[in-house]
GROMACS .gro file of C-alpha atoms in nm:
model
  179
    1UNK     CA    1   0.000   0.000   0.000
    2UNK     CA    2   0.267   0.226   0.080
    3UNK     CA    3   0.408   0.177  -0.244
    4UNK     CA    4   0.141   0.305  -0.431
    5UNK     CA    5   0.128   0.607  -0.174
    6UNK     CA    6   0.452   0.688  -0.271
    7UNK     CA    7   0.425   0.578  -0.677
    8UNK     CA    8   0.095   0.794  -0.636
    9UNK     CA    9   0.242   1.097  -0.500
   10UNK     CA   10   0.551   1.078  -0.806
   11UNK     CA   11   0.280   1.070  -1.053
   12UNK     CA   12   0.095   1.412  -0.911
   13UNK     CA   13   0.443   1.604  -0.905
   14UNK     CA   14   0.521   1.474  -1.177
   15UNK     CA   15   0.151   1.647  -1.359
   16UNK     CA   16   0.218   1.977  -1.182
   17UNK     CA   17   0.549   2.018  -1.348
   18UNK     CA   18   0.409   1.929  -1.646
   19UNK     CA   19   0.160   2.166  -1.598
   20UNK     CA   20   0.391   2.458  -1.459
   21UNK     CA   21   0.607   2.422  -1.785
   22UNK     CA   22   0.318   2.430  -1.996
   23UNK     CA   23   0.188   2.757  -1.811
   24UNK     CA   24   0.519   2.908  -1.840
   25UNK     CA   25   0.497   2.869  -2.218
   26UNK     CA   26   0.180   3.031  -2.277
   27UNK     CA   27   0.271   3.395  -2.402
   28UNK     CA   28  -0.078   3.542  -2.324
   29UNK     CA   29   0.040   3.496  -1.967
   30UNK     CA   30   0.308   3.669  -1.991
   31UNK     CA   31   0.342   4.027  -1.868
   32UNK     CA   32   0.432   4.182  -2.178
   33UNK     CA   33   0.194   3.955  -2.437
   34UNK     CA   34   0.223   3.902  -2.725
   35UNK     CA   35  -0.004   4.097  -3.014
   36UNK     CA   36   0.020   4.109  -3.379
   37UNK     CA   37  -0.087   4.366  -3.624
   38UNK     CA   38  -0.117   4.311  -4.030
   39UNK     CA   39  -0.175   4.558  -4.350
   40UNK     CA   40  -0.305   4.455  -4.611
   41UNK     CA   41  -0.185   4.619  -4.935
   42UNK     CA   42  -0.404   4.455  -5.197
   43UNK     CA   43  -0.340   4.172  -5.467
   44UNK     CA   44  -0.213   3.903  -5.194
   45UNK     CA   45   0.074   4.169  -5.100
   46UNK     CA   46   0.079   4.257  -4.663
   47UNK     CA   47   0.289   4.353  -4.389
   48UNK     CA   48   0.276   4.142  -4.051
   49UNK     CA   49   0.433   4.266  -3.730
   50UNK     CA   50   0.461   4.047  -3.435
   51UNK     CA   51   0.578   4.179  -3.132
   52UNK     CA   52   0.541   4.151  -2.749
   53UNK     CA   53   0.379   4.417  -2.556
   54UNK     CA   54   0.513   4.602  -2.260
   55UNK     CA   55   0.296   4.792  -2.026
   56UNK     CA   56   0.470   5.100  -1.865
   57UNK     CA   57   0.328   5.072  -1.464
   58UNK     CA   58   0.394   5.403  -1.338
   59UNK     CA   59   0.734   5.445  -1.563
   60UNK     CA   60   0.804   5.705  -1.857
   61UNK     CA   61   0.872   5.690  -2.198
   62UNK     CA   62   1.208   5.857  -2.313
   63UNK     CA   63   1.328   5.751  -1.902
   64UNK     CA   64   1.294   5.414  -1.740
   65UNK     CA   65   1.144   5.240  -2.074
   66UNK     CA   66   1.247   5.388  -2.454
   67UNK     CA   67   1.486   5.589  -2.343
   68UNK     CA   68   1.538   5.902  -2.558
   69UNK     CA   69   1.859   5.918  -2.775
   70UNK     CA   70   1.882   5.491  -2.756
   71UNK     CA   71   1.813   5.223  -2.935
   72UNK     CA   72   1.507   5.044  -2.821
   73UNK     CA   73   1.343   4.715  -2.930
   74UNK     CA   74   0.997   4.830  -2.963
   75UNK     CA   75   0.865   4.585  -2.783
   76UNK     CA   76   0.959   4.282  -2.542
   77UNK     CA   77   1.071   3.964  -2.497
   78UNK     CA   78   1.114   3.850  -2.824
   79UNK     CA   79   1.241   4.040  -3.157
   80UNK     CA   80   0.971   4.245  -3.322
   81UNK     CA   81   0.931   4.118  -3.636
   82UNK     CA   82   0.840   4.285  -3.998
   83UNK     CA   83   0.733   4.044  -4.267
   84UNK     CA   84   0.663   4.186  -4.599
   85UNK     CA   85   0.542   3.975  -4.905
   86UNK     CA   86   0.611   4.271  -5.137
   87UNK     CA   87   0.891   4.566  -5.218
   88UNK     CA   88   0.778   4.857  -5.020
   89UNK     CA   89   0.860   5.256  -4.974
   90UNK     CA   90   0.903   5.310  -4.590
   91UNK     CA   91   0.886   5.660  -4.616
   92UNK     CA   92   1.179   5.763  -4.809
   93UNK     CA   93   1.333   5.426  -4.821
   94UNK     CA   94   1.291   5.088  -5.034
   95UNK     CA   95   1.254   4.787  -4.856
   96UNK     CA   96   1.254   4.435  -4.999
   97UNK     CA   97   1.016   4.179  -4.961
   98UNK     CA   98   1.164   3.944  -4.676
   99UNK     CA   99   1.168   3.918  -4.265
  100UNK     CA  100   1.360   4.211  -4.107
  101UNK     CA  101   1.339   4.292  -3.758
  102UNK     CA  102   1.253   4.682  -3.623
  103UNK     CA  103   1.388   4.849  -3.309
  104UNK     CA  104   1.376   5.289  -3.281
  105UNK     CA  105   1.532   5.550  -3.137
  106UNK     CA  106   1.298   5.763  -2.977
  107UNK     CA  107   1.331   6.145  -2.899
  108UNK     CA  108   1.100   6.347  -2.764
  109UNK     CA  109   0.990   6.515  -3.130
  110UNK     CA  110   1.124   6.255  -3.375
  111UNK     CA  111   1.179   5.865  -3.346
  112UNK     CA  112   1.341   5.678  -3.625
  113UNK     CA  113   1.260   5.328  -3.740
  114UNK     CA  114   1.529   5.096  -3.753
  115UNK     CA  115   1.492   4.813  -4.020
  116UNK     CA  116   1.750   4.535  -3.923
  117UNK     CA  117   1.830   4.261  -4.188
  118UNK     CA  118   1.937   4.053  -3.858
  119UNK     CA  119   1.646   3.843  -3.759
  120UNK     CA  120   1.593   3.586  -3.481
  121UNK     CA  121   1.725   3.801  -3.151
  122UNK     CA  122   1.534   3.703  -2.826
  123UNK     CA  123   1.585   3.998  -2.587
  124UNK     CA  124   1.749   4.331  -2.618
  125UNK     CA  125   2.084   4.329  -2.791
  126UNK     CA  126   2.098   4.539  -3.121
  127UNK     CA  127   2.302   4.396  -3.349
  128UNK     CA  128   2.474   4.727  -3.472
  129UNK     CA  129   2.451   4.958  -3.787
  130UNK     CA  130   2.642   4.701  -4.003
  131UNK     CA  131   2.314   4.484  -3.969
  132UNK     CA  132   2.068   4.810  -4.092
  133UNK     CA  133   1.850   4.790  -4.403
  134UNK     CA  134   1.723   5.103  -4.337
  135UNK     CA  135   1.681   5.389  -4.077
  136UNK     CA  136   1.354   5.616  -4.135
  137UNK     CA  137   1.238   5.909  -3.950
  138UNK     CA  138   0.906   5.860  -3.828
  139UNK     CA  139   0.653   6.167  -3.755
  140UNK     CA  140   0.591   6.258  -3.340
  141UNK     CA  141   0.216   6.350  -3.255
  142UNK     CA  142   0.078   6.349  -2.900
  143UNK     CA  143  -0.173   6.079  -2.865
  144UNK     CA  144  -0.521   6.199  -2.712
  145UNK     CA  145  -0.490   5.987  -2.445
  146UNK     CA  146  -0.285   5.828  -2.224
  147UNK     CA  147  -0.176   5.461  -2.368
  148UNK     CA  148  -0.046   5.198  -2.118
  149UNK     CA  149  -0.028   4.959  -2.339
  150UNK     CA  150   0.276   4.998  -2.611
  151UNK     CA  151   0.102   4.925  -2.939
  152UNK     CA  152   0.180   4.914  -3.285
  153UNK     CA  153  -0.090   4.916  -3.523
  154UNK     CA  154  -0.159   4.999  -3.935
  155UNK     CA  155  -0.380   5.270  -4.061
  156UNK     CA  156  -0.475   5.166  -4.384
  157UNK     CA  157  -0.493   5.467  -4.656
  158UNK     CA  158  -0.536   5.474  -5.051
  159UNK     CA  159  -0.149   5.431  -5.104
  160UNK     CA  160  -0.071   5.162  -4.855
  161UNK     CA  161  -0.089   5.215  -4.480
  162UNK     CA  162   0.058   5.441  -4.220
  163UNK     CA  163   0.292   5.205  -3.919
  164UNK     CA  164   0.243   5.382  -3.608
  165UNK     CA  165   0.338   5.302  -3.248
  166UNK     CA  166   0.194   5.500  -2.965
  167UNK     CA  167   0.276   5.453  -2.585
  168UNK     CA  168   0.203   5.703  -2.294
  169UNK     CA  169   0.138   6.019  -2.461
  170UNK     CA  170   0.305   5.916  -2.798
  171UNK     CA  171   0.241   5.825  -3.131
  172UNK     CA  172   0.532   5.800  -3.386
  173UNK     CA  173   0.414   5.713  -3.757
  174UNK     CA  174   0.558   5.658  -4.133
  175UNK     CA  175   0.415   5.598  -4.441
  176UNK     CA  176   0.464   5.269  -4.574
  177UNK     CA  177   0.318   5.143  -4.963
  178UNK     CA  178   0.379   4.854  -5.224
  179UNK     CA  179   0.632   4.918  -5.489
   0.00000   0.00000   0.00000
């Protein structure tokens, strides 16, 4: 009997790790989830960007989190991701169909997009200027209210769609369309 006390109780722990692990690797859990925004440009061509999203609790943009005049990952946890099935015009720049990762540098009245051709980073580490597509300025507006939530979204207009990513009292945009 005390055998299958003890054969019992093995079993149980060994369920609740399985079921710890399994909790641990559900990303809505986490406390910067995951979210994914798309564009769709017309005749099968789109932009995906997957990204994790932080949530400031009580801390600043351009301070504790994005800090002005620094490369940032715009986002967490895992690379931000840019997947385009077409050539596009990020504002002023072309930018081939493929899987590039974004980070910024945000200032107080002008962020610019970053466009890495380096893809697969978990975490924070930029890998440099020698790994740039592209850097684009990206327009500053205040947002109308506050946003706890970073979040990067497409506004879809009659030449493509406008990227923007607003957080606290911020919303940086560019112009993106198909080539």
């Amino acid at each position: 009997m005390r055998k299958f006390a003890i054969l019992g109780s093995a079993v149980l722990l060994v369920a609740l790790a399985v079921v710890a692990i399994y909790a641990q690797q559900d990303k809505s859990k986490r406390p910067s989830p995951p979210a994914t925004t798309k564009c769709d440009l017309g005749g099968g061509k789109s932009i995906t960007v997957d990204y994790s999203s932080p949530r400031l609790k009580g801390r600043h943009v351009g301070g504790e989190v994005a800090p002005y005049g620094e490369v940032w990952r715009a986002g967490a946890n895992e690379a931000t991701t840019f997947v385009t099935t077409s050539d596009l015009m990020v504002g002023s720049q072309h930018v081939p169909a493929g899987k590039y990762t974004i980070f910024t540098i945000p200032n107080k009245d002008k962020w610019t997009l970053i466009i890495s051709k380096k893809t697969g980073e978990w975490g924070t580490p930029y890998p440099g200027a020698d790994s740039d597509l592209a850097r684009v300025d990206m327009k500053v507006a205040p947002t109308s209210g506050a946003v706890e939530d970073f979040t990067i979204a497409f506004d879809k207009g009659s030449k493509g769609c406008t990227l923007s990513m607003q957080w606290e009292n911020t919303r940086a945009s560019v112009d993106i369309s198909a080539m």
